[in-house]
Structure formats: C-alpha cells, structure tokens
Short mmCIF file of C-alpha atoms in Angstrom, two decimals:
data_model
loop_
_atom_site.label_atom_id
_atom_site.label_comp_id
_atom_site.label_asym_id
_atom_site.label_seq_id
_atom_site.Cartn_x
_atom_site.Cartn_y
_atom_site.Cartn_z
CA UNK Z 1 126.21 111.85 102.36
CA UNK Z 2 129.24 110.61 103.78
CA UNK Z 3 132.19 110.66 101.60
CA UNK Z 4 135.97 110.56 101.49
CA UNK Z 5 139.07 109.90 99.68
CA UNK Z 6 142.01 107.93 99.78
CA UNK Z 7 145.17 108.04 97.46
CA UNK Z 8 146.51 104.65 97.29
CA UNK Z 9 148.77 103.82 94.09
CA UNK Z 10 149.29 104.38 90.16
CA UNK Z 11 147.23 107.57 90.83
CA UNK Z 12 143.90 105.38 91.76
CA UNK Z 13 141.57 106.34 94.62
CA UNK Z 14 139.45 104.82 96.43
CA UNK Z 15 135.94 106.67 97.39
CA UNK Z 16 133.67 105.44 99.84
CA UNK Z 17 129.60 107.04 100.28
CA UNK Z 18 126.72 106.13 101.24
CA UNK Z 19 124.77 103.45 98.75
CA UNK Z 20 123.53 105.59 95.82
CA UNK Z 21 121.67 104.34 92.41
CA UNK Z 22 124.30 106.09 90.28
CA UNK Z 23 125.55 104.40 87.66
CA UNK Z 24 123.90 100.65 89.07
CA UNK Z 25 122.50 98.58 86.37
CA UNK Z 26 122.19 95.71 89.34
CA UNK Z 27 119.56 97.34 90.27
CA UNK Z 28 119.80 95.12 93.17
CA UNK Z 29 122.67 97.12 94.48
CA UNK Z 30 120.33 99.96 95.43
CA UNK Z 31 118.21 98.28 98.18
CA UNK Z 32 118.43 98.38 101.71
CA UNK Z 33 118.79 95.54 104.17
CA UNK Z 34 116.66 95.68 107.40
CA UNK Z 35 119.18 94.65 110.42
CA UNK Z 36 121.83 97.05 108.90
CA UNK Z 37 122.96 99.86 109.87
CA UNK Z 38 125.24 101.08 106.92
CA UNK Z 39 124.94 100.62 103.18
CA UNK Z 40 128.19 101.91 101.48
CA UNK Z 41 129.18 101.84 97.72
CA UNK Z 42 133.47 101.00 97.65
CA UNK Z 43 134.03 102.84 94.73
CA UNK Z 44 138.11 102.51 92.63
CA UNK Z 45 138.52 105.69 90.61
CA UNK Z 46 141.13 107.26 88.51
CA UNK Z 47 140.93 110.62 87.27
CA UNK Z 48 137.65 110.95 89.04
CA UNK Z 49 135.86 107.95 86.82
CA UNK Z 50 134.64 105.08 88.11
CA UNK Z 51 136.70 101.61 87.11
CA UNK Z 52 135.44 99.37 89.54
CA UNK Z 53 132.61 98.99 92.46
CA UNK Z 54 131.62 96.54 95.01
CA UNK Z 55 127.94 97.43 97.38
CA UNK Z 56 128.65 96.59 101.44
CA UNK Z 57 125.92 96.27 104.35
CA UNK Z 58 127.33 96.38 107.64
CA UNK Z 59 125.93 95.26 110.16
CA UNK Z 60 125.96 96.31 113.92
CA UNK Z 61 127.90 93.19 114.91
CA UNK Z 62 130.72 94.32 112.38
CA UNK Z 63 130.33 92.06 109.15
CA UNK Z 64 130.11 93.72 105.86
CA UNK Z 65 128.13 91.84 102.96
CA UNK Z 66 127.65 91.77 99.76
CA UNK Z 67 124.99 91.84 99.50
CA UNK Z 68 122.37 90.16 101.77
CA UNK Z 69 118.83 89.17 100.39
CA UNK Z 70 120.29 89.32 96.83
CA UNK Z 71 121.40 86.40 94.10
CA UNK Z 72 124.87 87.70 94.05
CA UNK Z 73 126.81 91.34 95.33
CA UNK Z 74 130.21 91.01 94.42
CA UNK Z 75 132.77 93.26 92.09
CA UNK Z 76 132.09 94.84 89.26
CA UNK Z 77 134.91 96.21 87.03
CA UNK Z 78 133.89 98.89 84.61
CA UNK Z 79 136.85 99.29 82.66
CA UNK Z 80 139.73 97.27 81.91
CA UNK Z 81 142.01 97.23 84.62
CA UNK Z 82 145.16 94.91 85.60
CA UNK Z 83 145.17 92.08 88.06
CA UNK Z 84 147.43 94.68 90.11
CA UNK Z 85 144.88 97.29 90.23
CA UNK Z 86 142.28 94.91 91.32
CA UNK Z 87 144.76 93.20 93.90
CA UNK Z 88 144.96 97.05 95.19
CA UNK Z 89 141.43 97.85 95.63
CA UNK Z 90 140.59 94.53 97.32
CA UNK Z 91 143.71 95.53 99.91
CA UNK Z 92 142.20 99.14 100.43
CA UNK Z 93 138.83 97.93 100.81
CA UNK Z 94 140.01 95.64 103.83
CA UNK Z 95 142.32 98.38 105.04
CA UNK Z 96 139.39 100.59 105.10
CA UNK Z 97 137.06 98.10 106.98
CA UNK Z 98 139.67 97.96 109.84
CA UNK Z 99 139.59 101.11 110.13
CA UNK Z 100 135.67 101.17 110.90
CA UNK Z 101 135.47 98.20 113.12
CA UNK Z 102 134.27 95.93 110.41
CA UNK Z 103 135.25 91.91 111.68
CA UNK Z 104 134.88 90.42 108.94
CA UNK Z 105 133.84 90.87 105.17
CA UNK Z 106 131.33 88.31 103.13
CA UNK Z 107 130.91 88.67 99.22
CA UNK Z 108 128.88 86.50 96.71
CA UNK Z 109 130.41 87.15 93.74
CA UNK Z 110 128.21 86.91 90.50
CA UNK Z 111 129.11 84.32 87.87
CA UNK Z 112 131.22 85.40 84.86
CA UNK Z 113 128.21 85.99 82.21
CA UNK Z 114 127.72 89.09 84.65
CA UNK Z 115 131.00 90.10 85.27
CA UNK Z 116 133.63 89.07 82.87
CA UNK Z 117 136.45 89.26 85.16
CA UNK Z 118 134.71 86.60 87.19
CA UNK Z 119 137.89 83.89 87.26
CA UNK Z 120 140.54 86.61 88.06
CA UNK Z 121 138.74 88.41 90.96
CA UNK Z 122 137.78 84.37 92.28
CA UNK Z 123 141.73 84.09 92.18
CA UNK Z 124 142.68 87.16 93.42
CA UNK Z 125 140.16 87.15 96.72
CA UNK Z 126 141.97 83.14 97.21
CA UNK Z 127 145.35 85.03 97.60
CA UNK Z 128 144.46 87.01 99.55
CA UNK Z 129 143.17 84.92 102.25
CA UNK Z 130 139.10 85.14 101.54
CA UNK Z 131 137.61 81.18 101.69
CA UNK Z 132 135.32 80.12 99.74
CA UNK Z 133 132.15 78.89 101.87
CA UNK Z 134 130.03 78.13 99.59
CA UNK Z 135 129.46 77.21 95.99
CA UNK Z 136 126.34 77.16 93.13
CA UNK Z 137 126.10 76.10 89.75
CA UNK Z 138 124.56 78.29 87.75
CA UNK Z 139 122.70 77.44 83.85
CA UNK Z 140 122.60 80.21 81.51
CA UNK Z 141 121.86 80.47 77.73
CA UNK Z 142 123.70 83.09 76.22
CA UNK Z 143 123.70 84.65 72.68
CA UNK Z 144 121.26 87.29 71.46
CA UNK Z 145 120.70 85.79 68.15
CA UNK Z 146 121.02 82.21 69.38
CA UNK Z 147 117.92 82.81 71.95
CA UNK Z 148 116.15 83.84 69.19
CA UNK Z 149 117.05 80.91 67.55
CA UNK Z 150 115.93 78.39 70.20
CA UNK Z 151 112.92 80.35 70.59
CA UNK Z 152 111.61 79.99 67.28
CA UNK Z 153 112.49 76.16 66.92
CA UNK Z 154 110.70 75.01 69.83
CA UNK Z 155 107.40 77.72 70.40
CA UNK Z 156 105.66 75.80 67.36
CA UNK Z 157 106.25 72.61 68.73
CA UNK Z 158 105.11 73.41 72.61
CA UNK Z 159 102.54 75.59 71.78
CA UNK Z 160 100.77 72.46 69.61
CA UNK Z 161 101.89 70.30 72.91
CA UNK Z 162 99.71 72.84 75.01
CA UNK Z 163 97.40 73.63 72.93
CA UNK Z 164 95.99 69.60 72.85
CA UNK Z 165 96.30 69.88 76.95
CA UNK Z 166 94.31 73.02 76.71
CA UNK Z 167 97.35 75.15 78.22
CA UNK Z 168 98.25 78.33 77.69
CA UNK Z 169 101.32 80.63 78.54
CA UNK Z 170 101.45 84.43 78.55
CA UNK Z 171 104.08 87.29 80.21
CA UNK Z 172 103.10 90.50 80.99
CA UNK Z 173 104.06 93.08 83.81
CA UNK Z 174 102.99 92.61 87.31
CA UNK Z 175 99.83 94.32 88.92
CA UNK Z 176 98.86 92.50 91.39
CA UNK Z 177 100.73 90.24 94.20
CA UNK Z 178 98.06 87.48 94.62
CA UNK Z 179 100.49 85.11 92.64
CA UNK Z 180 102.81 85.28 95.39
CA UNK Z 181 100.93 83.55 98.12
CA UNK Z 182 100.10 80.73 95.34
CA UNK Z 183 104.03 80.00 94.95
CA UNK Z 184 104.53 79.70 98.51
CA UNK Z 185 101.15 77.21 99.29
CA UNK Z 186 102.21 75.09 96.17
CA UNK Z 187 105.91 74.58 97.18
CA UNK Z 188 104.34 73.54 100.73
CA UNK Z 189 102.36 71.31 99.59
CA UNK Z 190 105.14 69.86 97.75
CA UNK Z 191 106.98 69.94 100.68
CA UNK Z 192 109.11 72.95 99.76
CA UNK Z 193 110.05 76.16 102.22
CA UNK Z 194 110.02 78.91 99.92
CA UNK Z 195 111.41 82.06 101.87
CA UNK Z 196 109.47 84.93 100.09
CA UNK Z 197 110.51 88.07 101.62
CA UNK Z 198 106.98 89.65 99.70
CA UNK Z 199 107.21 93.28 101.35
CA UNK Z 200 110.79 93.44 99.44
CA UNK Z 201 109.30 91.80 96.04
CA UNK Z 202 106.56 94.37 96.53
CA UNK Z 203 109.38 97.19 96.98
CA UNK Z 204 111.55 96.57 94.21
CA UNK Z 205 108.40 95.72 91.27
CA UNK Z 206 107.27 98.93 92.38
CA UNK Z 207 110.43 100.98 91.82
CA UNK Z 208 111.78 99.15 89.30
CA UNK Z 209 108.04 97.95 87.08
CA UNK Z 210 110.10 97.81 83.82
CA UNK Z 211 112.20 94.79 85.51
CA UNK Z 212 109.96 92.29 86.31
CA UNK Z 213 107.81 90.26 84.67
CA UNK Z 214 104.97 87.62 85.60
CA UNK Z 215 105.12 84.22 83.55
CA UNK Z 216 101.71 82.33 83.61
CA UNK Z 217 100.45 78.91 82.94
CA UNK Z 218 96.15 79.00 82.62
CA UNK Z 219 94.14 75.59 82.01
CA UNK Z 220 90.49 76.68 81.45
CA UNK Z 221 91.48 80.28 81.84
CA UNK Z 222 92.38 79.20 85.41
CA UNK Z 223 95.99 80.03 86.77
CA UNK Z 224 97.89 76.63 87.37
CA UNK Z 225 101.40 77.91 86.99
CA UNK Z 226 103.71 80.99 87.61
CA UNK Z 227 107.37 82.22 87.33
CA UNK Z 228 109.05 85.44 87.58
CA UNK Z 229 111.78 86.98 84.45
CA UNK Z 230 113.69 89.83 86.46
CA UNK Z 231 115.92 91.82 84.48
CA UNK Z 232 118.82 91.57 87.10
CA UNK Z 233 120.73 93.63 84.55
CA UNK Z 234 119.03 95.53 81.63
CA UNK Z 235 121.06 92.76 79.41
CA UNK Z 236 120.32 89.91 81.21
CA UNK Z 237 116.60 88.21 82.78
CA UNK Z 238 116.99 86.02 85.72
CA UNK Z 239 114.37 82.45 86.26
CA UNK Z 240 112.86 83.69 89.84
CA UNK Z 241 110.76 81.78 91.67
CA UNK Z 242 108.98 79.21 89.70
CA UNK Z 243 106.19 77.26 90.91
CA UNK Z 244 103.07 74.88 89.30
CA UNK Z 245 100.19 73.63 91.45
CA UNK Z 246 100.27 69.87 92.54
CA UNK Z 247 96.82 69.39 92.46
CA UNK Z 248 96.82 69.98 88.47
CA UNK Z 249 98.99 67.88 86.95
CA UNK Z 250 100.61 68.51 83.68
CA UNK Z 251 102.84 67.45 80.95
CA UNK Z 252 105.61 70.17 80.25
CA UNK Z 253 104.67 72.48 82.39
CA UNK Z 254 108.30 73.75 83.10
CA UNK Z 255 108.92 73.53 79.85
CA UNK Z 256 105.83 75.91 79.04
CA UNK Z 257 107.39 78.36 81.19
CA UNK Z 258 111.21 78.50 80.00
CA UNK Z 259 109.63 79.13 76.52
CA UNK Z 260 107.38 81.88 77.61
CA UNK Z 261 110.70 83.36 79.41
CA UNK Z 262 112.81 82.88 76.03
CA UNK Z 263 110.25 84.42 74.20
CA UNK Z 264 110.29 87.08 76.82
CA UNK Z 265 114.18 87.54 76.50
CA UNK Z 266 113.60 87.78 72.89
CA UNK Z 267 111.52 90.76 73.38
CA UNK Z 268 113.70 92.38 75.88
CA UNK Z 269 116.93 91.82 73.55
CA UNK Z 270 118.83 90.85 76.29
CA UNK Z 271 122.06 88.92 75.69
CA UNK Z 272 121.68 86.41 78.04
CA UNK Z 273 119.38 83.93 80.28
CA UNK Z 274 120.27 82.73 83.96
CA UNK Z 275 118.24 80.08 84.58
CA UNK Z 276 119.32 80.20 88.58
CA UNK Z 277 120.57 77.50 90.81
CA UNK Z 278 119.86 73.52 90.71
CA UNK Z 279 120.46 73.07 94.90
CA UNK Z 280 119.06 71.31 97.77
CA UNK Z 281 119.30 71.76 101.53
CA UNK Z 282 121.29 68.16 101.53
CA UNK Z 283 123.03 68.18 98.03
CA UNK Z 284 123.01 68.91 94.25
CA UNK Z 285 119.37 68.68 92.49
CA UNK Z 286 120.32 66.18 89.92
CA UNK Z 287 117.12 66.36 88.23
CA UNK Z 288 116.23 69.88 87.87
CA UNK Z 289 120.14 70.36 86.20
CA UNK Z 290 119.09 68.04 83.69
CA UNK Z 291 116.24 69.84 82.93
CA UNK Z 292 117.93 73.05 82.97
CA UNK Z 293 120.81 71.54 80.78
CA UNK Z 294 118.00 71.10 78.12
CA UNK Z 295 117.59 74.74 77.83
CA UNK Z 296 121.54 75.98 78.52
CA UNK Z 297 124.65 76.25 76.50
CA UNK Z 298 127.26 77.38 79.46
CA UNK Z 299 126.92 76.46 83.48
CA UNK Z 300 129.07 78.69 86.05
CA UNK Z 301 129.38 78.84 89.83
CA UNK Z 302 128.47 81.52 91.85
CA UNK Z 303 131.20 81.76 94.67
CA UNK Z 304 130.62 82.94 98.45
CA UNK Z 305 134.05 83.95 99.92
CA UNK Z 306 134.67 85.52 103.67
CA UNK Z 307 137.39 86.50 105.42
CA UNK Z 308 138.07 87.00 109.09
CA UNK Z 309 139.76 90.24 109.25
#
C-alpha cells in the first residue's frame, strides 16, 4: 500500500494511500472506477487521527475525481476543525496533485444533510479558484421522530387508497436482479435513458446486502412498480432509481412508493431521507419537485466544482 507523509502546519499532516474501507460510512467511497488507474484516500490528520478525508480516482489522462459513478464524493470533516485548517488541506491536496502529474481536480461535493460543513467547504473551494460547473437541487426530509411522524399520518390513508385499486407495497432486501431490466424497458418506453451500470449495482448489493433495499408496487400479485432505498450512509437512505410501468396505469403510484421508503427509514432509524435530484437533460423538472416538495421539509444543492491546475 502506498503511503506517505507530509508535515504541513499547526502540527497537521496530510497522509495519502491507496483507497481503503477504513473508517468509510459512504460506503460508496470504497469502489473502484473502471478507466482508472489510481484510487487514493487524501487523508488530514493530527496526532495520527483522522479529522478530515476526501476519495480521488485518477485517471491516466491526469484528472482526479471525486468520485465518478457516485451521487456525490466530496469532503468529509470528522471533527471540528477551523476554516484555516480546511483552507490548508485543500492547498496540500493540490500541492500534492502537482506533484503527481494530476491536470486538473473534479469534486461533487455532497449536500449539507451529509456533511455539515457543506456551505464553508462550497466557500472555501470558490477562493480558491475551483468553479462551480454544475448544480442540483436536492429534497430531503429530515428528523428521526418527525419521519415517524409523517409515516404514521399518511400509511392509513394510502394504504385504504391502494387497497380499493387493489395495490400493494412491500420492502425487503434484494435477491434477485430481474427488477433491473424492468426499470430500464419502462423508462424507454416512456422515453427515458436510464444509464444502469447493473454489473456495479450487482457489486455493491452484494458487498454491502444490509444497504439496499427493493421497494415494490404488485396489482394482482403482479409487479407494476419498483424503487431502490440505499443506505448511502448508515444514517441516511437515498430514493434510487424509481420506475412504474406505463402500460398499468395508476393513481398514486409514486406516492405508494415514498411511503413504503418512509416506512422503511422508520425501520432503519435513520435520521434523514434524500429524495435525489428533480433534473432534466434541458432544464429543471418542475413537476417531479412539486411532488417531491410534498414529501420534504429542507431542499439543498449538490455542487460540482473543478479546477484547472
């Protein structure tokens, strides 16, 4: 494992390896990225404990990212540390990509119910020359107790909705992948490219089994809907890849599923909901933000930032 040390200021250090699990609840962070040849973990330490990380692949042209084929890479700070010290690790991280080539360094960085220090690091990349490329809008419900609240004030009411359409909703842990080739047909035949990389799907359920979770809609015991709840973070489940088939219409279908993954969230006692992106190829998706909006309490953008360097 490649690994070294660098002393820069108020007795931090900043350690650079190989990608490891250690210490990742993004689970995301431990996956590889076919097309790149390095994944390394920046690591800022003091007193040999960890107070901030941020996961890099590099490729062979010389761009580091973080991280590709994810929802977000980005920083995350593990202990409370000044707008100084963070200034400082962004600095040695760049001084350190010079030094191996690296052109240029891309980060998505993931919106504050992830990573508190969200605004300030946003700031902090601006001065220091990283432009922002591009920008989503995130939904999230957040609160423990007030999921659990929501939960129980609108399951009675859906599940007499469904039960007159002869619907039903259920969650339980994935074993099998057919699902996945249904959620790509029924987006193209709405009209929808869904890029499902299913190999990597297939990769992470099967490392990670306690993190996802399959979300589906039956009518007449026959599969009409699906959606994925992936515990990004072990606090946290993440709306992934939703999908209902055209050729059986229904009334509150969506809404079937958000209350199957609430219920789900309620089960995982996780302390918050991100219901994903509302985007299009040509603009914002006004509808689907209203829908969302019915089933939020915060909205926050996930920033991509790159700098030439």
């Amino acid at each position: 494992m490649e690994s070294f040390k660098k002393e820069i200021s108020d007795r931090h250090e900043l350690r650079v390896i190989s990608a490891s699990n250690e210490a990742k609840d993004y689970f995301l962070s431990n996956f590889l990225s076919e097309g790149y040849q390095d994944h390394l973990d920046f690591i800022w330490e003091k007193k040999h404990k960890t107070k901030a990380i941020i996961t890099f692949a590099i490729s062979k042209g010389g761009e580091a990212i973080s991280l590709p084929q994810s929802p977000f890479g980005g920083f995350w700070i593990h202990d409370g540390l000044s707008s100084a010290s963070i200034e400082v690790f962004i600095l040695a991280i760049e001084a350190e990509m010079r030094q191996r080539g690296i052109q240029s360094i891309s980060l998505t960085q993931s919106p504050k119910p992830y990573e508190p220090q969200f605004d300030l690091i946003n700031f902090l990349l601006f001065k220091n020359g990283f432009e922002q490329v591009k920008v989503l809008s995130h939904h999230f419900f957040i609160g423990k107790k007030k999921i659990k609240k929501l939960t129980q004030k609108e399951s009675v009411k859906l599940q007499s909705k469904s039960k007159i359409a002869g619907l039903s909703v259920s969650h339980s842990p994935i074993s099998n992948f057919g699902f996945l080739k249904d959620i790509r047909s029924w987006n193209l035949e709405k009209g929808y490219e869904v890029a499902i990389d299913e190999n990597r799907i297939v990769q992470q359920v099967s490392e990670y089994p306690d993190r996802y979770f399959l979300i589906t809609v039956s009518k007449n015991s026959e599969a009409i809907g699906y959606s994925l709840g992936v515990k990004l973070r072990s606090d946290s489940l993440y709306y992934f890849l939703s999908a209902m088939n055209p050729k059986t219409p229904v009334k509150n279908g969506g809404e079937l599923i958000l209350s199957a993954l609430f219920q789900l969230a309620v089960e995982q006692k996780v302390n918050f909901i991100d219901l994903g992106s509302s985007d299009l190829e040509e603009g914002v998706n006004h509808s689907l933000m209203f829908f969302k909006s019915r089933f939020s309490n915060d909205i926050c953008n996930k920033i991509t930032w790159v700098k030439k360097i």
